[in-house]
Coordinates of C-alpha atoms and ligand atoms in Angstrom, one line a residue:
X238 CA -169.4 152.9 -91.4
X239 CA -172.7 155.0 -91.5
X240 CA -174.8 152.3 -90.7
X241 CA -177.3 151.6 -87.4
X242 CA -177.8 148.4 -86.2
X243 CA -181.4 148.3 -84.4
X244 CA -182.3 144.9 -82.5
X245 CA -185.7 144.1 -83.5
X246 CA -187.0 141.4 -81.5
X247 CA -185.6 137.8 -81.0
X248 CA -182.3 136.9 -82.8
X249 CA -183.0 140.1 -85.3
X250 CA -181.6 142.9 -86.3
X251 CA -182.5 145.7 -88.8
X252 CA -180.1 148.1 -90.3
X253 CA -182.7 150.9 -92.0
X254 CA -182.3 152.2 -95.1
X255 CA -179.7 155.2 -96.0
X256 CA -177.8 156.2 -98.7
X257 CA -179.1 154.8 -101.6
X258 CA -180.3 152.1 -99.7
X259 CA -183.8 151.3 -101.1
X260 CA -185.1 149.1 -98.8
X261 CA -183.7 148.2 -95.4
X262 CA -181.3 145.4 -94.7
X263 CA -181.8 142.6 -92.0
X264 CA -179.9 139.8 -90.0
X265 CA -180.7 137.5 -87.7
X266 CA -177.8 136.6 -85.1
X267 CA -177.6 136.6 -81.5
X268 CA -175.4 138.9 -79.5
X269 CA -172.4 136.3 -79.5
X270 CA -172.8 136.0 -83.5
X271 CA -173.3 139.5 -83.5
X272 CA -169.8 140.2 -81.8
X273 CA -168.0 138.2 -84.8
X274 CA -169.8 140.9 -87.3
X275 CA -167.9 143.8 -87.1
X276 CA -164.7 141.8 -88.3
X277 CA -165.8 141.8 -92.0
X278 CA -167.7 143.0 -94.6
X279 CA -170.4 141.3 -94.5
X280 CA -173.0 144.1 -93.2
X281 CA -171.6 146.4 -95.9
X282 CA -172.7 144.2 -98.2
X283 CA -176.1 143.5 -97.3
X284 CA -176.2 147.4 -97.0
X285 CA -174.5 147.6 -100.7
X286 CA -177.3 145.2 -102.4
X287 CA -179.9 146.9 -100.8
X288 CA -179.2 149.7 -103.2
X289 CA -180.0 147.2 -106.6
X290 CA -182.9 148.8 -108.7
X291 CA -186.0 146.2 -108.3
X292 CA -184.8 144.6 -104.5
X293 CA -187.6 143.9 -102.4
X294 CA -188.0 144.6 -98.5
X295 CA -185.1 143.4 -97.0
X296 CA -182.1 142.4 -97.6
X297 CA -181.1 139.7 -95.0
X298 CA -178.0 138.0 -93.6
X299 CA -177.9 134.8 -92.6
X300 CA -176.8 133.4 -88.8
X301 CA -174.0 132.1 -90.9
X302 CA -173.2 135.2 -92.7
X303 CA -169.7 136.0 -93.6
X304 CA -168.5 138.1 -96.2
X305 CA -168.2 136.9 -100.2
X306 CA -167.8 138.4 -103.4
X307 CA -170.5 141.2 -103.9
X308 CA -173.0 139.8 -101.6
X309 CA -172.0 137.9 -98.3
X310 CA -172.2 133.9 -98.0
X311 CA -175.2 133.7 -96.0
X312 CA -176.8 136.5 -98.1
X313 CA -180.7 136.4 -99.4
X314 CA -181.7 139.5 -102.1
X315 CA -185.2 139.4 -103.9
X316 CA -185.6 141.3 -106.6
X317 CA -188.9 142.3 -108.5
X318 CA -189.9 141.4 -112.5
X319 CA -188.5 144.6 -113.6
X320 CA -185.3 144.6 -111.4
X321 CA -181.9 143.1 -111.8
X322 CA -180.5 139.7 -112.2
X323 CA -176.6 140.0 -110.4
X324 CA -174.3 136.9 -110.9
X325 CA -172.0 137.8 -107.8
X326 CA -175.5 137.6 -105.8
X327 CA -175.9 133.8 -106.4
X328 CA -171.8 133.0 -106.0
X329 CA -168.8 131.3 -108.5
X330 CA -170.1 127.8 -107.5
X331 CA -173.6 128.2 -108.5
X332 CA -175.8 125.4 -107.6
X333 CA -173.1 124.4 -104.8
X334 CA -175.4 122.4 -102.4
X335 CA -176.4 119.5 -100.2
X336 CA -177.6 115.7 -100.5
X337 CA -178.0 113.5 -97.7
X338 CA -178.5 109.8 -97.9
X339 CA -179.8 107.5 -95.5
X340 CA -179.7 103.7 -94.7
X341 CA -181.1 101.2 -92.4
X342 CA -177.1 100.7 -91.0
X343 CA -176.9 101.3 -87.9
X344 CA -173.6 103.3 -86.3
X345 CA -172.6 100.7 -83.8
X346 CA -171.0 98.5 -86.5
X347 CA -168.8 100.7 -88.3
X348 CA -165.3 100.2 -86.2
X349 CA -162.5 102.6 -87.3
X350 CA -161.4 99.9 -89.9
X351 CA -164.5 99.6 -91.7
X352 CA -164.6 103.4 -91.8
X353 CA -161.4 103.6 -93.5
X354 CA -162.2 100.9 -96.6
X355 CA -165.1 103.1 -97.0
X356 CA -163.8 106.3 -97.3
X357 CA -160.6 104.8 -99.3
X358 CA -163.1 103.2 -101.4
X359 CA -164.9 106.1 -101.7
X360 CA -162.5 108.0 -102.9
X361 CA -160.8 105.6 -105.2
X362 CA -164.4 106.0 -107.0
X363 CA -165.1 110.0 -106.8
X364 CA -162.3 111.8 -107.6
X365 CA -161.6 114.5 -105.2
X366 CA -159.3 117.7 -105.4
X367 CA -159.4 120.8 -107.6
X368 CA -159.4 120.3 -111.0
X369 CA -159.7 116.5 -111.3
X370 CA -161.3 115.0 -114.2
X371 CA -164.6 112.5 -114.0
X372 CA -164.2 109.2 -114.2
X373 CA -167.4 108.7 -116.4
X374 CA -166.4 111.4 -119.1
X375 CA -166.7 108.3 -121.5
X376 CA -170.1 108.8 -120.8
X377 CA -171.2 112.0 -119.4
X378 CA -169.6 113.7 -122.8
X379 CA -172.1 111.9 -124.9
X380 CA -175.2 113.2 -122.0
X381 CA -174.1 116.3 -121.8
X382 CA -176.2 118.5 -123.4
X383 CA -179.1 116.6 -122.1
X384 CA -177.9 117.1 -118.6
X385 CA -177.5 120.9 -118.7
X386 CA -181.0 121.2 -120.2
X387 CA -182.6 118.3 -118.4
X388 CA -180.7 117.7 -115.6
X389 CA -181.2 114.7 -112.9
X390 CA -183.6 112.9 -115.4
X391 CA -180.8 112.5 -118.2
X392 CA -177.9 111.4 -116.1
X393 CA -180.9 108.7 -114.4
X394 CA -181.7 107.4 -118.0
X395 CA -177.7 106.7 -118.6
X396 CA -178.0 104.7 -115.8
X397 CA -177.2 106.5 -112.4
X398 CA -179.5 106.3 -109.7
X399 CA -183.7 105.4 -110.1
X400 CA -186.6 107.2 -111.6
X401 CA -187.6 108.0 -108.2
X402 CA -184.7 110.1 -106.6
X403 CA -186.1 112.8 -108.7
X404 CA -188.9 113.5 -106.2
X405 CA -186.3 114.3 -103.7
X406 CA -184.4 116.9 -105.3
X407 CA -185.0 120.6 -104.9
X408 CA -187.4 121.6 -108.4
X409 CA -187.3 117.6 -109.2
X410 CA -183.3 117.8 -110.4
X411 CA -184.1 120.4 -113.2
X412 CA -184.2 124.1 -113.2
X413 CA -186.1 125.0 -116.2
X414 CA -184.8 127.8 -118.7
X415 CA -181.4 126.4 -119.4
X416 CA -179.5 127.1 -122.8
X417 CA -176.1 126.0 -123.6
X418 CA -176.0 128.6 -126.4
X419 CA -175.6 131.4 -123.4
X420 CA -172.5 129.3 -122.0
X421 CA -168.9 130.0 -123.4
X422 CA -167.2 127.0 -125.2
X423 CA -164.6 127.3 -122.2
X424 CA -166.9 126.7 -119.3
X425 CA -168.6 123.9 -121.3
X426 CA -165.2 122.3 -121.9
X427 CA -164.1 122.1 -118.3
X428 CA -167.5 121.1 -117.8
X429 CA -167.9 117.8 -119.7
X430 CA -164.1 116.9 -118.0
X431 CA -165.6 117.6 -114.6
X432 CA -169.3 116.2 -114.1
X433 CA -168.8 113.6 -111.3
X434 CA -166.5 115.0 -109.7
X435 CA -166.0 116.2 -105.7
X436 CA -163.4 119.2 -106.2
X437 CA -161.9 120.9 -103.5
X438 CA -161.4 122.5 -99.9
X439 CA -164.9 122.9 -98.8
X440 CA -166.8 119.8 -100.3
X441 CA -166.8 116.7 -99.0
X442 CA -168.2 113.4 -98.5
X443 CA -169.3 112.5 -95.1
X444 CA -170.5 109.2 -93.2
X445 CA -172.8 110.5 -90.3
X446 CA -174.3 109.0 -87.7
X447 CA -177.9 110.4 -86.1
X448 CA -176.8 111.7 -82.7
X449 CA -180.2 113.1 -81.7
X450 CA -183.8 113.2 -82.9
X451 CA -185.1 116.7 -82.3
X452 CA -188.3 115.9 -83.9
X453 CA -190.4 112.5 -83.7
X454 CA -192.7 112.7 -85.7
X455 CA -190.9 114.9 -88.8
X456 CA -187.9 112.3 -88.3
X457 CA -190.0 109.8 -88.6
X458 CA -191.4 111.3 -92.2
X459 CA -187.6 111.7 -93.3
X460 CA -186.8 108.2 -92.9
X461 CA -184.1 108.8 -89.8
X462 CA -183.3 107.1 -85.8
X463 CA -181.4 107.4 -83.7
X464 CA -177.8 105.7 -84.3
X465 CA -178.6 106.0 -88.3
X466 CA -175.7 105.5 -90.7
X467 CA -176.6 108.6 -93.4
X468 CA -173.7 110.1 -96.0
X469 CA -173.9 114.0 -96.3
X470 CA -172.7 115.0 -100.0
X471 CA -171.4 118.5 -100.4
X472 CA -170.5 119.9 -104.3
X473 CA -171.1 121.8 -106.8
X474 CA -171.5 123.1 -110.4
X475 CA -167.4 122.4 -110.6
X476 CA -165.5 124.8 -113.4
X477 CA -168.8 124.5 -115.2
X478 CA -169.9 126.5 -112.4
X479 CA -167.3 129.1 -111.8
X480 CA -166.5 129.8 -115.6
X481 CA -169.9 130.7 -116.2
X482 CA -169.6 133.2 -113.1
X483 CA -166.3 134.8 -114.1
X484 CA -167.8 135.1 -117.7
X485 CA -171.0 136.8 -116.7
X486 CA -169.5 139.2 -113.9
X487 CA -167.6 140.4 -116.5
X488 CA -170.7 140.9 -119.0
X489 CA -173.2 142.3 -116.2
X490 CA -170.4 144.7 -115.1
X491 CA -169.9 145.9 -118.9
X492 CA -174.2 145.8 -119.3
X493 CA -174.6 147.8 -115.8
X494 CA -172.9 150.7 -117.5
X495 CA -174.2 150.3 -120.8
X496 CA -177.8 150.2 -118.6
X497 CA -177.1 152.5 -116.3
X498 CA -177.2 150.8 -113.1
X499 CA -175.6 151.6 -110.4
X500 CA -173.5 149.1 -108.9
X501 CA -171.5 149.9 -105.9
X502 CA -169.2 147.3 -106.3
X503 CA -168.0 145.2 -108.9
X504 CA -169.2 141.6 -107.1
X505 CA -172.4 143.2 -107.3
X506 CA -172.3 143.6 -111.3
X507 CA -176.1 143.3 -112.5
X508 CA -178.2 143.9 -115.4
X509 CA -181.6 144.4 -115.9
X510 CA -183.4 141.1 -116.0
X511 CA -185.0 141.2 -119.1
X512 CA -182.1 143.0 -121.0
X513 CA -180.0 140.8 -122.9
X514 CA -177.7 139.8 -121.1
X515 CA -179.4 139.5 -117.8
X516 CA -181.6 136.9 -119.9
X517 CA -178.3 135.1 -121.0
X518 CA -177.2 135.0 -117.7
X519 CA -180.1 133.2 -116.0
X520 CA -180.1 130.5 -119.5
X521 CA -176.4 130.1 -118.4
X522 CA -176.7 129.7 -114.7
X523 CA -179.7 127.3 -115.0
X524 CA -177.5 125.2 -116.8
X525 CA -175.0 125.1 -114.1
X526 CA -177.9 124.4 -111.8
X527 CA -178.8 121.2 -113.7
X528 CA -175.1 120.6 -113.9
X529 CA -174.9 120.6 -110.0
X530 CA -177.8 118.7 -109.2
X531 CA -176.5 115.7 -111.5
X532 CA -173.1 116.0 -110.2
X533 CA -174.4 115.3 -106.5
X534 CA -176.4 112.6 -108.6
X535 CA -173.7 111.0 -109.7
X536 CA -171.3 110.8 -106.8
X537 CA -174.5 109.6 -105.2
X538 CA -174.1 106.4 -107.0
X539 CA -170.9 106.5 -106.9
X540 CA -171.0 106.1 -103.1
X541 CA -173.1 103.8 -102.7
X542 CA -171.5 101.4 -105.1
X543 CA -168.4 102.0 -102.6
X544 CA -170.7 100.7 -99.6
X545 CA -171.9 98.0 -102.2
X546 CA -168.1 96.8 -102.1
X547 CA -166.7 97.0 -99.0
X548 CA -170.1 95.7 -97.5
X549 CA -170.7 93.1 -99.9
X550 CA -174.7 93.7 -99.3
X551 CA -177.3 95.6 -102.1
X552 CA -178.0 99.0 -101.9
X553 CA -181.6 98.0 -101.4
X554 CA -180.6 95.6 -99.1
X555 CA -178.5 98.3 -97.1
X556 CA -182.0 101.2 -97.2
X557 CA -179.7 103.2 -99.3
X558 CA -182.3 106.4 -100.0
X559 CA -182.1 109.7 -101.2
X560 CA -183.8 112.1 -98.5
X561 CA -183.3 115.2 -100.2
X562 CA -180.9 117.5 -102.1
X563 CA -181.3 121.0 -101.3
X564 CA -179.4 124.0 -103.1
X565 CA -177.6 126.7 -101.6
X566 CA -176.3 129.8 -104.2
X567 CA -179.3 129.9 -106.9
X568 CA -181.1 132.6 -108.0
X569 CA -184.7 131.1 -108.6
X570 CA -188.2 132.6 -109.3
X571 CA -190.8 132.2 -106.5
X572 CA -193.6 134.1 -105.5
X573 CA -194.0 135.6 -102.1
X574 CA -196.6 137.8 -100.9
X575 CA -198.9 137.2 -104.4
X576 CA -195.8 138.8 -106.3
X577 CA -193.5 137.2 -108.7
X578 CA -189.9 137.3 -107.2
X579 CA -186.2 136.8 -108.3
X580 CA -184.7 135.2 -105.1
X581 CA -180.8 135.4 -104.5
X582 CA -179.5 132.7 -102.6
X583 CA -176.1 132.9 -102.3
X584 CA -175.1 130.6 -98.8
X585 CA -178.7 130.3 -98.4
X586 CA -181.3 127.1 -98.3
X587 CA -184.7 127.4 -98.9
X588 CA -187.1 126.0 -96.4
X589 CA -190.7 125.7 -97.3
X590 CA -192.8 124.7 -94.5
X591 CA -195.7 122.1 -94.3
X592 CA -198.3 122.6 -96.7
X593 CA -196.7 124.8 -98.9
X594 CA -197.5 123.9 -102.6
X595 CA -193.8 124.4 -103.8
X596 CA -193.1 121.2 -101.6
X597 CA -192.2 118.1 -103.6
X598 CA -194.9 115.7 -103.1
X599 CA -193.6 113.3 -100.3
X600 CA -193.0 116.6 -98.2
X601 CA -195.9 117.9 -99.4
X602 CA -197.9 117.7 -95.8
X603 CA -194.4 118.3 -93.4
X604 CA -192.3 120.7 -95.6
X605 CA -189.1 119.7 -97.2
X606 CA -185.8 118.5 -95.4
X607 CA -183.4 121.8 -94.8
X608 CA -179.5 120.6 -94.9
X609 CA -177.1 122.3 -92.8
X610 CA -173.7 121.3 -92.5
X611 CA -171.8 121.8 -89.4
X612 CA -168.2 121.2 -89.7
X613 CA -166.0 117.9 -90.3
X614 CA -166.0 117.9 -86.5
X615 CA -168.8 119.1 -85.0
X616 CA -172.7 118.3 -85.8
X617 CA -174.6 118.9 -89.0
X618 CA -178.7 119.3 -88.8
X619 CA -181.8 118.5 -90.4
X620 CA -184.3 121.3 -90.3
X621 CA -187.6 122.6 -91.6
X622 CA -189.0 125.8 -91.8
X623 CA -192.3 127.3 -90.6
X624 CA -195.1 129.3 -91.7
X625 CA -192.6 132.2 -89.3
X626 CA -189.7 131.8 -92.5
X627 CA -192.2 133.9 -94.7
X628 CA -190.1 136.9 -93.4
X629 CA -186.8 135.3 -94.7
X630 CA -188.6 134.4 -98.2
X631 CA -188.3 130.7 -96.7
X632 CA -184.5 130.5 -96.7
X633 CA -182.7 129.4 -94.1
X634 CA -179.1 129.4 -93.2
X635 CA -176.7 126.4 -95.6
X636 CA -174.0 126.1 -92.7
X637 CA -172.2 127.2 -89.1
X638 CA -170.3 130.0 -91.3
X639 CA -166.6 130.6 -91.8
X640 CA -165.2 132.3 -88.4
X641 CA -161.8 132.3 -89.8
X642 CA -160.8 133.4 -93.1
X643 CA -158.8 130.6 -95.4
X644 CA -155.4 132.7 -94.3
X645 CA -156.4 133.0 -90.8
X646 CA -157.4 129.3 -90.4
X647 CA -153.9 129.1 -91.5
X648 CA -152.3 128.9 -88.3
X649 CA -154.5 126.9 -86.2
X650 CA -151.7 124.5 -85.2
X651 CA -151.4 120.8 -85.9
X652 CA -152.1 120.0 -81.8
X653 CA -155.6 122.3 -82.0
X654 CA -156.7 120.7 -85.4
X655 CA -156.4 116.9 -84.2
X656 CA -157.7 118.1 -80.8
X657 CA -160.8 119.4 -82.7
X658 CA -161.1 116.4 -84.8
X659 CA -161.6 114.2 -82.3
X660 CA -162.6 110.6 -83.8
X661 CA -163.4 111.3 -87.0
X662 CA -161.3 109.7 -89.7
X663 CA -160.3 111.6 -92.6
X664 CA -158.8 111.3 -96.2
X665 CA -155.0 111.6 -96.0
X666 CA -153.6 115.1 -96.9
X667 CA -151.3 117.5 -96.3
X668 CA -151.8 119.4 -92.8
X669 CA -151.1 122.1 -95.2
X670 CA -154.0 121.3 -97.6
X671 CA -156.5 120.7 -95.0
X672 CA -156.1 123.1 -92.3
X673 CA -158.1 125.7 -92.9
X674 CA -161.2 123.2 -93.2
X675 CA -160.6 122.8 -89.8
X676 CA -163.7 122.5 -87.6
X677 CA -162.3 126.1 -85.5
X678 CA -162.5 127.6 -88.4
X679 CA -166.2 127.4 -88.5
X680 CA -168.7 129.4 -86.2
X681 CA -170.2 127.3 -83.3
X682 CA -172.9 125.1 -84.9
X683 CA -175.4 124.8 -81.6
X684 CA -175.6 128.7 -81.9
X685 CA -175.8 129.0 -85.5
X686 CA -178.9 126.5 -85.8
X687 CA -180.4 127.7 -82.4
X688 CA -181.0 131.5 -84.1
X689 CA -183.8 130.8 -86.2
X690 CA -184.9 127.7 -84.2
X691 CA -185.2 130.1 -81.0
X692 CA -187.4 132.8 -83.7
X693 CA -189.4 129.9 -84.4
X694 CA -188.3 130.4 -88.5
X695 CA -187.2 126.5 -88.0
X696 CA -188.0 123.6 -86.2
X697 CA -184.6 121.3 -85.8
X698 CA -185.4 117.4 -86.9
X699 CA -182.3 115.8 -86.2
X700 CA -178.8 116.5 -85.6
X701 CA -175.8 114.2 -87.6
X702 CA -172.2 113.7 -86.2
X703 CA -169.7 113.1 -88.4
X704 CA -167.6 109.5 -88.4
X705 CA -165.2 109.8 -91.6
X706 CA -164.9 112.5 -94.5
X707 CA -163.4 113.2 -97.6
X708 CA -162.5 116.3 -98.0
X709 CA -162.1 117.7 -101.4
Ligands
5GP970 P1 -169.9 126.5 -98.1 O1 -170.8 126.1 -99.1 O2 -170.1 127.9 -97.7 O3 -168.4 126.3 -98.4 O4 -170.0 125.6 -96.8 C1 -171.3 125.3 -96.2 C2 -171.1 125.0 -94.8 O5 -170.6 123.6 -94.7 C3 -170.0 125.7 -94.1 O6 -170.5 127.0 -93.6 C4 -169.7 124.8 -92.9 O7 -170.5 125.1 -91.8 C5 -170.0 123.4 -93.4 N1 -168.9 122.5 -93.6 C6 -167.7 122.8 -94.2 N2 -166.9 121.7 -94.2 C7 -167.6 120.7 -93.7 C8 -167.3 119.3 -93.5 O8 -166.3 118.8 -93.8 N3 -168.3 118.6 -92.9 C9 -169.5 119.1 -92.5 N4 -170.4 118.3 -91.9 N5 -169.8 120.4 -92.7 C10 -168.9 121.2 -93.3
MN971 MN1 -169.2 125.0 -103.4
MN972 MN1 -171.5 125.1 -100.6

């Protein structure tokens, strides 16, 4: 494919720069993860955004890396001031991310039938599924605007959640820059039917329990023990999200030409960053980011209110508390190495380490939580990154990875999904519907995490085992 692949040192790889490559490509896997590579695109496509006018020394793919859309899930692309701005490089559910809850519950209590009133109750509040509508439209019609341009902090003052989750979101629940004037009156209308809402396939709800502390002392900071009862929320920016994508691919493509950037491929559409339309785009996608962040917001309440019921106890009485929420497709400005940087995350979570002044305040002295799902049958983990995760710009993989493609997770068998399932309760749905979220059709977790862990980018805190999930 006229590509090298160079190992260069633990768990890393470089592919130099040829072509039109400008800058040369990276990703960190071991040799097992490696092996999985040469299946798909992904590699191309690190190689392919590595040609965008403006990116910055390297491109790199994730431990979880699998291809996407322009640039691969597991993908991270910084790009200078006077570079491009590509929608394809933050994905179509921008702002998808991570929130996980903890309580003082402990695991031992929660019998199979308690499980099942929760997630049934759970679910009778958050609607689930592609294309539902919210159940507080009522509401969040008359907040909307305010949400998209101030995020957590208006959906808080209509009632959901405290003043004080806001210190445990990723930029305090609010990406500054937003402007509904650069969204199309389509996205925004599927938006105000959608805030609150789960959607489908890929996000769920989960009740964890804390298998293992990896960490003492940083556990100990995040609030979690051993045999811990935490929920694990995983959404998005909805069809507020994805319309704003489909729009702007379209618009970047169209501006590339009119700009003369070369693209090499179509997912990769992207415009200069101050031109006019890269400038609408990041308005639009900031709104989405705000969108996001209250969405996890809200079905945060709305969980808890389902524990409030079937438990019959007070959140405060139950420890319910935010520990963080953490992005994973974004496209934010940070500064790395004393320069001013567009960072692509697209299947990517930041992970600033201890002392680092980007930290919200309570992580100011450890560095923030880093969420990483697993798979509805395997482990999920609590990370942090280290002074080391400089050379990823402080991302850090969002997941194990897709293994199996949606149509190739298709015939994993009834027997082999139950068999991988194990305990856990789920949400009833079709095999059909549900079988390509199957837990073999994710990459081996252990390996995933143990990548960057064993190149010292991040130091595991805790590792979370799933009980029950609703599945999207
Ligand atoms: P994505 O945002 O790329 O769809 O998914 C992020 C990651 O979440 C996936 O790479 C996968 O490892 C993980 N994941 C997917 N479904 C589940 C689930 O039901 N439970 C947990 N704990 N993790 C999941
Ligand atoms: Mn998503
Ligand atoms: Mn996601």
């Amino acid at each position: 494919q006229g590509y090298t692949v160079v190992k260069d040192g633990i768990n890393k790889w470089c592919i130099p720069k040829f072509g039109k490559m400008r800058v040369d490509a990276v990703i960190y896997v071991n040799d097992t993860l490696k092996e999985l590579l040469h299946e798909d695109q992904s590699l191309r496509q690190i190689t392919n955004a590595a040609t965008l006018p403006g990116v910055v020394k390297p491109v790199i793919g994730m431990p979880d890396i699998h291809e996407g859309f322009g640039l691969p899930i597991g993908g991270v692309m910084a790009i200078e001031e006077k570079g491009v701005i590509s929608a394809g490089a933050v994905g179509y559910d921008i702002n998808c991310g991570v929130r996980l809850l903890r309580t003082n519950l402990e695991a031992e209590y929660f019998n199979k039938e308690l499980l099942y009133k929760l997630i049934e109750r759970i679910e009778y509040y958050v609607p689930t599924g592609i294309g539902k509508k919210g159940r507080h439209k009522g509401i969040t019609r008359l907040i909307f605007d305010d949400v998209v341009h101030n995020g957590v902090e208006a959906v808080i003052k209509a009632g959901f959640g405290k003043k004080s989750d806001l210190n445990f979101i990723e930029e305090g629940g609010k990406l500054s820059g937003a402007d509904i004037s650069a969204v199309s009156k389509e996205a925004q209308e599927r938006g105000e039917e959608q805030l609150g809402t789960l959607g489908g396939g890929n996000h769920f709800i989960e009740i964890q329990q804390v298998d293992s502390i990896l960490d003492e002392k940083l556990a100990e900071r995040f609030g979690l023990f051993k045999g811990q009862i935490a929920v694990m929320i995983h959404t998005g920016s909805r069809g507020f999200g994805h319309q704003i994508a489909t729009d702007y691919t379209k618009i970047l493509w169209e501006a590339a030409k009119k700009y003369g950037v070369d693209v090499p491929e179509k997912g990769l559409a992207a415009a200069p960053i101050d031109s006019k339309e890269g400038k609408a785009y990041y308005k639009a996608m900031a709104a989405a980011v705000n969108f996001a962040f209250s969405n996890r917001q809200i079905i945060m309440f709305d969980v808890i209110k389902a524990f409030e019921d079937v438990l019959k106890k007070s959140s405060e009485s139950m420890g319910f508390q935010l520990v963080y929420d953490v992005a994973h497709n974004i496209a934010k400005w940070e500064e790395h190495g004393g320069k001013k940087l567009l960072v692509h995350r697209k299947g990517a979570t930041r992970a600033l380490p201890a002392g680092h002044p980007q930290n919200p305040s309570f992580y100011k002295e450890s560095g923030h939580p880093a969420l990483i799902p697993g798979s509805m049958g395997t482990g999920s983990y609590v990370v942090v990154g280290t002074e080391k995760a400089a050379e990823t710009f402080y991302s850090v993989n969002h997941g194990a990875g897709r293994r199996l493609s949606r149509n190739k997770a298709k015939k994993i068998t009834k027997e082999e999904f139950e068999k991988a399932m194990g305990d856990v309760i789920y949400n009833v749905r079709s095999f059909k519907d549900i079988v390509d979220e199957s837990p073999l059709a994710y990459k081996d977790v252990e390996e995933v995490i143990s990548v960057l862990s064993e190149r010292g980018i991040t130091t595991p805190v805790a590792r979370l085992i799933p009980l029950a999930v609703v599945k999207g």
